[in-house]
CSV table of C-alpha atoms in Angstrom, one decimal:
chain,number,residue,atom,x,y,z
A,50,MET,CA,-3.1,4.0,-25.8
A,51,ASN,CA,0.5,4.0,-24.5
A,52,LEU,CA,1.2,0.5,-23.1
A,53,LYS,CA,4.8,1.4,-22.4
A,54,MET,CA,3.8,4.3,-20.1
A,55,TRP,CA,1.2,2.1,-18.4
A,56,LEU,CA,3.8,-0.5,-17.6
A,57,LYS,CA,6.2,2.2,-16.4
A,58,ALA,CA,3.6,3.9,-14.2
A,59,ILE,CA,2.7,0.7,-12.4
A,60,GLN,CA,6.4,0.0,-11.6
A,61,ILE,CA,7.7,3.4,-10.6
A,62,ILE,CA,6.4,7.0,-10.2
A,63,PRO,CA,7.6,8.6,-13.4
A,64,LYS,CA,9.0,12.1,-13.5
A,65,ILE,CA,7.3,13.9,-16.4
A,66,SER,CA,7.2,17.4,-17.9
A,67,LYS,CA,4.2,19.4,-18.9
A,68,GLU,CA,5.0,18.8,-22.6
A,69,GLU,CA,5.1,15.0,-22.0
A,70,TRP,CA,2.0,15.2,-19.9
A,71,ASP,CA,-0.1,16.9,-22.6
A,72,LYS,CA,0.7,14.0,-25.0
A,73,LEU,CA,-0.5,11.3,-22.6
A,74,ASP,CA,-3.8,9.3,-22.9
A,75,ILE,CA,-6.3,9.5,-20.0
A,76,ILE,CA,-5.3,6.1,-18.5
A,77,SER,CA,-1.6,7.0,-18.4
A,78,ARG,CA,-2.5,10.3,-16.6
A,79,TRP,CA,-4.7,8.4,-14.1
A,80,LEU,CA,-2.0,5.9,-13.4
A,81,ILE,CA,0.6,8.6,-12.8
A,82,ILE,CA,-1.5,10.9,-10.6
A,83,THR,CA,-2.9,8.0,-8.5
A,84,ARG,CA,0.7,6.7,-8.0
A,85,ALA,CA,-0.3,3.3,-9.4
A,86,ALA,CA,3.1,1.9,-8.5
A,87,VAL,CA,1.9,1.7,-4.8
A,88,LEU,CA,-1.6,0.4,-5.7
A,89,VAL,CA,0.0,-3.0,-6.0
A,90,MET,CA,0.1,-3.2,-2.2
A,91,THR,CA,-3.7,-2.8,-2.1
A,92,LEU,CA,-4.1,-5.4,-4.9
A,93,THR,CA,-2.0,-7.8,-2.8
A,94,SER,CA,-4.2,-7.3,0.3
A,95,ALA,CA,-7.3,-7.9,-1.8
A,96,VAL,CA,-5.9,-11.1,-3.3
A,97,ILE,CA,-4.9,-12.3,0.2
A,98,ALA,CA,-8.4,-11.8,1.4
A,99,GLY,CA,-9.8,-13.8,-1.5
A,100,LEU,CA,-7.3,-16.6,-1.0
A,101,LEU,CA,-8.1,-16.8,2.7
A,102,THR,CA,-11.8,-17.4,1.8
A,103,ALA,CA,-10.8,-20.1,-0.6
A,104,ILE,CA,-8.6,-21.8,2.0
A,105,ALA,CA,-11.3,-21.6,4.6
A,106,GLY,CA,-13.6,-23.7,2.4
A,107,HIS,CA,-17.3,-24.4,2.9
A,108,GLY,CA,-18.2,-22.5,-0.2
A,109,LEU,CA,-17.0,-19.2,1.3
A,110,PHE,CA,-15.2,-18.0,-1.9
A,111,ILE,CA,-17.5,-16.2,-4.3
A,112,GLY,CA,-15.6,-15.2,-7.4
A,113,TRP,CA,-17.6,-12.2,-8.5
A,114,ARG,CA,-17.6,-10.8,-5.0
A,115,PHE,CA,-13.9,-11.2,-4.9
A,116,THR,CA,-13.6,-9.2,-8.1
A,117,LEU,CA,-15.7,-6.4,-6.6
A,118,VAL,CA,-13.5,-6.3,-3.5
A,119,ILE,CA,-10.4,-5.9,-5.7
A,120,ILE,CA,-12.0,-3.1,-7.7
A,121,GLY,CA,-13.4,-1.4,-4.6
A,122,LEU,CA,-10.2,-1.5,-2.6
A,123,VAL,CA,-7.8,-0.5,-5.5
A,124,PHE,CA,-10.0,2.4,-6.6
A,125,ALA,CA,-10.5,3.5,-2.9
A,126,HIS,CA,-6.7,3.6,-2.5
A,127,ALA,CA,-6.4,5.5,-5.8
A,128,ALA,CA,-9.0,8.0,-4.6
A,129,ASN,CA,-7.1,8.3,-1.3
A,130,ASN,CA,-3.9,9.2,-3.1
A,131,LEU,CA,-5.7,11.9,-5.1
A,132,ILE,CA,-7.4,13.3,-2.0
A,133,ASN,CA,-4.0,13.4,-0.2
A,134,ASP,CA,-2.5,15.4,-3.0
A,135,LEU,CA,-5.5,17.8,-3.1
A,136,THR,CA,-5.3,18.2,0.7
A,137,ASP,CA,-1.6,18.9,0.8
A,138,PHE,CA,-1.8,21.3,-2.2
A,139,SER,CA,-4.7,23.2,-0.5
A,140,ARG,CA,-2.8,23.4,2.8
A,141,GLY,CA,0.4,24.5,1.0
A,142,VAL,CA,2.3,21.4,2.2
A,143,ASP,CA,3.8,20.6,-1.3
A,144,LYS,CA,4.8,24.2,-2.1
A,145,ASP,CA,8.4,25.3,-2.8
A,146,ASN,CA,9.8,21.9,-4.0
A,147,TYR,CA,8.7,19.9,-1.0
A,148,PHE,CA,9.6,16.2,-0.9
A,149,ARG,CA,6.5,15.1,-2.8
A,150,THR,CA,7.2,17.2,-5.9
A,151,GLN,CA,10.8,16.0,-6.1
A,152,TYR,CA,10.2,12.3,-6.6
A,153,GLY,CA,7.3,12.5,-9.0
A,154,PRO,CA,4.7,14.9,-10.4
A,155,GLN,CA,2.2,16.4,-8.1
A,156,ALA,CA,-0.4,17.2,-10.7
A,157,LEU,CA,-1.7,20.4,-9.1
A,158,GLU,CA,1.6,21.8,-7.7
A,159,SER,CA,3.4,21.0,-11.0
A,160,GLY,CA,0.7,22.7,-13.0
A,161,LEU,CA,-0.2,19.6,-15.0
A,162,MET,CA,-3.9,20.0,-14.2
A,163,THR,CA,-6.4,22.6,-12.9
A,164,LYS,CA,-8.3,21.9,-9.7
A,165,ARG,CA,-11.5,21.5,-11.7
A,166,GLN,CA,-9.8,18.7,-13.8
A,167,PHE,CA,-8.4,17.1,-10.7
A,168,TYR,CA,-11.9,17.1,-9.0
A,169,LYS,CA,-13.2,15.1,-12.0
A,170,TYR,CA,-10.5,12.4,-11.5
A,171,ILE,CA,-11.4,12.2,-7.8
A,172,ALA,CA,-15.1,12.0,-8.6
A,173,VAL,CA,-14.8,9.2,-11.2
A,174,THR,CA,-12.3,7.2,-9.1
A,175,GLY,CA,-14.3,7.6,-6.0
A,176,ALA,CA,-17.5,6.7,-7.8
A,177,VAL,CA,-16.1,3.4,-9.0
A,178,ALA,CA,-15.0,2.5,-5.5
A,179,VAL,CA,-18.4,3.4,-4.1
A,180,ALA,CA,-20.2,1.5,-6.8
A,181,ALA,CA,-18.3,-1.6,-6.1
A,182,GLY,CA,-18.9,-1.2,-2.4
A,183,LEU,CA,-22.7,-0.6,-2.8
A,184,ALA,CA,-22.9,-3.7,-5.0
A,185,LEU,CA,-21.3,-5.8,-2.3
A,186,ILE,CA,-23.6,-4.3,0.4
A,187,LEU,CA,-26.9,-4.7,-1.6
A,188,THR,CA,-26.2,-8.3,-2.5
A,189,GLN,CA,-24.7,-9.4,0.9
A,190,ALA,CA,-27.8,-10.8,2.5
A,191,SER,CA,-29.0,-12.6,-0.7
A,192,THR,CA,-25.7,-14.2,-1.6
A,193,THR,CA,-23.9,-14.8,1.7
A,194,PRO,CA,-24.9,-15.4,5.4
A,195,GLY,CA,-23.5,-12.0,6.3
A,196,ASN,CA,-25.1,-8.9,7.6
A,197,PRO,CA,-24.9,-6.0,5.0
A,198,TRP,CA,-24.7,-3.5,7.9
A,199,ILE,CA,-21.4,-4.9,8.9
A,200,THR,CA,-20.1,-4.4,5.4
A,201,VAL,CA,-21.4,-0.8,5.6
A,202,ALA,CA,-19.5,-0.3,8.8
A,203,LEU,CA,-16.4,-1.6,7.3
A,204,MET,CA,-16.8,0.7,4.3
A,205,VAL,CA,-17.4,3.7,6.6
A,206,ALA,CA,-14.3,2.9,8.5
A,207,GLY,CA,-12.4,2.7,5.3
A,208,ALA,CA,-13.8,6.0,4.1
A,209,VAL,CA,-12.8,7.7,7.4
A,210,PHE,CA,-9.2,6.6,6.8
A,211,VAL,CA,-9.4,7.7,3.1
A,212,LEU,CA,-10.7,11.1,4.0
A,213,PHE,CA,-8.7,11.9,7.1
A,214,TYR,CA,-5.4,10.1,6.7
A,215,THR,CA,-3.5,13.2,5.3
A,216,TRP,CA,-5.2,15.4,7.9
A,217,PRO,CA,-5.5,15.0,10.8
A,218,PHE,CA,-4.2,11.5,11.3
A,219,LYS,CA,-0.7,12.0,9.8
A,220,TYR,CA,-0.3,15.3,11.7
A,221,ILE,CA,-0.8,13.6,15.1
A,222,GLY,CA,1.3,10.5,14.7
A,223,LEU,CA,-1.5,8.2,13.7
A,224,GLY,CA,-0.8,7.8,10.0
A,225,GLU,CA,1.4,4.7,10.4
A,226,LEU,CA,-1.2,3.0,12.7
A,227,ALA,CA,-3.9,3.9,10.1
A,228,VAL,CA,-1.9,2.1,7.4
A,229,PHE,CA,-1.5,-1.0,9.6
A,230,LEU,CA,-5.2,-1.2,10.3
A,231,VAL,CA,-6.3,-0.5,6.7
A,232,TRP,CA,-4.0,-2.8,4.8
A,233,GLY,CA,-4.4,-5.6,7.3
A,234,PRO,CA,-7.6,-5.9,9.4
A,235,LEU,CA,-9.8,-3.7,7.2
A,236,MET,CA,-8.7,-4.8,3.7
A,237,ILE,CA,-7.9,-8.4,4.4
A,238,GLY,CA,-10.2,-9.2,7.4
A,239,GLY,CA,-13.0,-6.9,6.0
A,240,GLY,CA,-12.4,-8.2,2.4
A,241,PHE,CA,-12.8,-11.7,3.8
A,242,TYR,CA,-16.2,-10.7,5.3
A,243,ALA,CA,-17.4,-8.9,2.1
A,244,ILE,CA,-16.6,-11.9,0.0
A,245,SER,CA,-17.9,-14.6,2.3
A,246,GLY,CA,-20.3,-13.0,4.8
A,247,VAL,CA,-18.4,-14.6,7.6
A,248,TRP,CA,-16.2,-12.7,10.1
A,249,SER,CA,-13.0,-14.5,11.0
A,250,TRP,CA,-10.5,-13.3,13.6
A,251,GLY,CA,-8.1,-15.9,12.1
A,252,ALA,CA,-8.2,-14.0,8.8
A,253,VAL,CA,-7.5,-10.8,10.7
A,254,ALA,CA,-4.5,-12.5,12.4
A,255,ALA,CA,-3.4,-13.8,9.0
A,256,SER,CA,-3.4,-10.3,7.7
A,257,ILE,CA,-0.7,-9.0,10.0
A,258,PRO,CA,2.5,-10.2,8.3
A,259,TYR,CA,1.6,-8.4,5.0
A,260,SER,CA,0.1,-5.4,6.9
A,261,LEU,CA,3.5,-4.9,8.5
A,262,ALA,CA,5.1,-5.0,5.1
A,263,THR,CA,3.0,-2.0,4.0
A,264,VAL,CA,3.8,-0.2,7.2
A,265,THR,CA,7.5,-0.5,6.5
A,266,VAL,CA,6.9,1.4,3.2
A,267,ILE,CA,5.1,4.3,4.8
A,268,PHE,CA,7.7,4.4,7.6
A,269,GLY,CA,10.4,4.6,5.1
A,270,LYS,CA,8.7,7.4,3.3
A,271,HIS,CA,8.2,9.3,6.5
A,272,ILE,CA,11.8,8.8,7.5
A,273,ASP,CA,12.9,10.2,4.1
A,274,LYS,CA,10.9,13.4,4.6
A,275,ARG,CA,11.3,13.7,8.4
A,276,MET,CA,13.0,17.1,8.3
A,277,GLU,CA,10.5,18.5,5.8
A,278,ASP,CA,7.6,17.2,7.8
A,279,ALA,CA,8.9,18.6,11.0
A,280,ALA,CA,9.3,22.0,9.5
A,281,LYS,CA,5.7,21.9,8.4
A,282,HIS,CA,4.5,20.6,11.8
A,283,ILE,CA,3.5,17.2,10.4
A,284,ARG,CA,4.2,14.9,13.4
A,285,THR,CA,4.6,11.5,11.8
A,286,VAL,CA,6.1,8.7,14.0
A,287,PRO,CA,9.6,9.2,12.5
A,288,VAL,CA,9.3,12.9,13.4
A,289,LEU,CA,8.4,12.0,17.0
A,290,LEU,CA,10.9,9.2,17.5
A,291,GLY,CA,13.8,10.4,15.3
A,292,GLU,CA,15.6,8.8,12.4
A,293,THR,CA,17.7,6.2,14.2
A,294,VAL,CA,14.9,4.6,16.3
A,295,SER,CA,12.6,4.7,13.2
A,296,ARG,CA,15.2,2.9,11.1
A,297,TYR,CA,15.6,0.1,13.5
A,298,LEU,CA,11.8,-0.2,14.0
A,299,VAL,CA,11.5,-0.8,10.2
A,300,LEU,CA,14.2,-3.6,10.5
A,301,GLY,CA,12.2,-5.0,13.4
A,302,MET,CA,9.0,-5.0,11.4
A,303,MET,CA,10.8,-6.7,8.5
A,304,ALA,CA,12.0,-9.4,10.9
A,305,LEU,CA,8.4,-9.9,12.2
A,306,GLN,CA,7.3,-10.6,8.7
A,307,TYR,CA,9.2,-13.9,8.9
A,308,VAL,CA,8.6,-14.7,12.6
A,309,LEU,CA,4.8,-14.3,12.5
A,310,PRO,CA,4.1,-16.8,9.8
A,311,VAL,CA,5.8,-19.4,11.9
A,312,VAL,CA,3.6,-18.4,14.9
A,313,LEU,CA,0.5,-18.4,12.7
A,314,ILE,CA,1.1,-22.0,11.6
A,315,PHE,CA,0.1,-22.9,15.2
A,316,ALA,CA,-2.2,-20.0,16.0
A,317,ALA,CA,-4.2,-20.0,12.8
A,318,PRO,CA,-3.8,-23.6,11.3
A,319,ARG,CA,-7.0,-23.2,9.3
A,320,TYR,CA,-5.3,-20.7,7.1
A,321,PHE,CA,-1.6,-21.5,7.3
A,322,SER,CA,0.5,-24.6,6.9
A,323,TRP,CA,4.2,-25.1,6.5
A,324,ILE,CA,3.8,-23.9,2.9
A,325,ILE,CA,3.7,-20.3,4.2
A,326,LEU,CA,7.4,-20.7,5.2
A,327,LEU,CA,8.1,-20.1,1.5
A,328,VAL,CA,8.3,-16.4,2.5
A,329,PHE,CA,11.8,-17.3,3.9
A,330,ILE,CA,13.1,-17.5,0.3
A,331,THR,CA,12.4,-13.8,-0.2
A,332,PRO,CA,15.8,-12.5,0.9
A,333,PHE,CA,17.5,-15.1,-1.4
A,334,LEU,CA,15.4,-14.0,-4.4
A,335,LEU,CA,16.6,-10.4,-3.9
A,336,LYS,CA,19.6,-9.5,-5.9
A,337,LYS,CA,22.8,-9.5,-3.9
A,338,GLU,CA,23.1,-5.8,-4.2
A,339,GLU,CA,19.5,-5.3,-3.2
A,340,ARG,CA,20.0,-7.3,0.0
A,341,ARG,CA,23.1,-5.3,0.8
A,342,MET,CA,21.4,-2.1,0.0
A,343,ILE,CA,18.4,-2.7,2.2
A,344,TRP,CA,20.6,-3.6,5.2
A,345,HIS,CA,23.1,-0.8,4.6
A,346,ILE,CA,20.4,1.8,4.1
A,347,TYR,CA,18.5,1.0,7.3
A,348,THR,CA,21.7,0.7,9.5
A,349,HIS,CA,23.1,4.1,8.4
A,350,PRO,CA,21.9,7.7,8.5
A,351,ARG,CA,20.4,9.2,5.4
A,352,PRO,CA,23.0,10.7,3.0
A,353,THR,CA,22.8,14.5,2.6
A,354,GLU,CA,23.2,14.2,-1.2
A,355,ALA,CA,22.1,11.6,-3.7
A,356,PRO,CA,24.4,8.6,-3.9
A,357,ALA,CA,25.3,7.4,-7.4
A,358,GLU,CA,23.1,4.3,-7.0
A,359,ALA,CA,20.1,6.4,-6.1
A,360,LYS,CA,20.1,8.8,-9.1
A,361,ASP,CA,17.0,7.2,-10.6
A,362,PHE,CA,14.8,7.4,-7.4
A,363,TRP,CA,16.3,10.1,-5.2
A,364,PRO,CA,15.0,11.6,-2.8
A,365,LEU,CA,13.4,8.3,-2.2
A,366,TRP,CA,15.9,6.4,0.0
A,367,TYR,CA,14.4,4.4,2.9
A,368,VAL,CA,11.1,4.0,1.2
A,369,ALA,CA,12.7,2.7,-2.0
A,370,ALA,CA,14.5,0.0,0.0
A,371,ALA,CA,11.3,-0.9,1.8
A,372,MET,CA,9.3,-1.0,-1.4
A,373,ILE,CA,11.8,-3.4,-3.0
A,374,HIS,CA,11.4,-5.8,-0.1
A,375,THR,CA,7.6,-5.4,0.2
A,376,ARG,CA,6.9,-6.0,-3.5
A,377,LEU,CA,8.8,-9.3,-3.5
A,378,TYR,CA,7.7,-10.4,0.0
A,379,GLY,CA,4.0,-9.8,-1.0
A,380,GLY,CA,4.5,-11.8,-4.2
A,381,ILE,CA,6.0,-14.7,-2.4
A,382,PHE,CA,3.3,-14.5,0.3
A,383,VAL,CA,0.6,-14.7,-2.3
A,384,LEU,CA,2.3,-17.5,-4.1
A,385,ALA,CA,2.5,-19.5,-0.8
A,386,MET,CA,-1.2,-18.9,-0.2
A,387,ILE,CA,-2.1,-20.1,-3.8
A,388,LEU,CA,-0.1,-23.3,-3.2
A,389,GLN,CA,-1.8,-23.6,0.2
A,390,THR,CA,-5.2,-23.3,-1.5
A,391,ILE,CA,-4.3,-26.0,-4.0
A,392,PHE,CA,-3.0,-28.2,-1.2
A,393,TRP,CA,-6.3,-27.7,0.8
A,394,THR,CA,-8.4,-28.5,-2.3
A,395,LEU,CA,-6.4,-31.7,-2.9
A,396,ILE,CA,-6.7,-33.0,0.7
A,397,HIS,CA,-10.4,-32.2,0.9
C-alpha cells in the first residue's frame, strides 16, 4: 500500500521509470495507467446527477443506486482511458516520443507492461463498470418507475463512445462533441434516470455548464498536440480550426460556464436557484498567478519550448490551464448544488 502515490496519482499524471513501476502496488499502477487525475471529472458528473435527483424531490434519490452510478461511470471512464492507450499503441500513434508519452507513462509504449497484462487491467476495469450497470438495469423496474430498456440504451450509447472515441470519432472531428455529450447529457441526464427512473430534460439542461467545463479540458489537450495530431492525420477540432480560433473557443466556453447558470435559474427553476451563482466566486478562489496564467495562456500562441513555470507539467500547456479551472469550477458547482439540496429540504 502506497498512500502517497495514490494521492499523487489522483492529482497529477506522474512520470515514472520502469524501476519505480516495478516497486508499485497494484492500486498505484491502476491509478497511473487509467490516468486517475482526470477521473475526477467523471466523479463530479456522477455527483451532480445524484444531487439533481435529491433536489427534484418526490423520493427520486435512491442512495445505493447513486453509489452504483458513481462506480459504473468512473470505471467506464477508466476502461475508456485504457482502451484509448491500447488503440493508439496498436495503431502506432504513440510511437517515437509522441505527445502522450511525454507527459506521463503510456504503459505499453514505455514498456511498463506487456499487452497480456494490459488486457487483464482492461478486463477487470470493464467488468466492474458492466457489473454496476447490470445491477442498475436488473433492479430498475422493481425499485423505480423507470423502464430498464431505457437504461440499457443509455449504457449502449456510453459503450459506443467508450469503444469508438479514439477511433474513429477523434479522427473525424467528433471527439470534442462526444465529450460534451458523454459528460453532460449521458452521465448527468442518464445518471439521473438510472438513479430515479424518471427522465428529465431539465436535468439534461442542468448538465450543460459542467459538460462545457470538461470540453475545455479536451480542447486544451487537442490544441497542445495539434501539430502532432495533424502529422498523424488525426483531425481533431483544433486541427481543423487552427490554434487561434480554438484558443478563443475555449475562452468562450469558460465564459458560458458562468452565463448559463444565470439562464438556468429561470429556465430550470426546479433544479437551480440563486445559490448556483456561487460559481462566480471560482475566479476569485484561483490563485492570482493561476488567473493570470489561464488568461495569458489562452490569449497567446503556444511557446516552442517549456517556460520555467511549466517545467513540472510540460508539454501540457493549454490543457493544464483548463484543468486548473475545471477542477475548481466543478468543486464549487457541486458545493452550490449541495447547498441547494439543503435549501430545498428546509423549505419543503
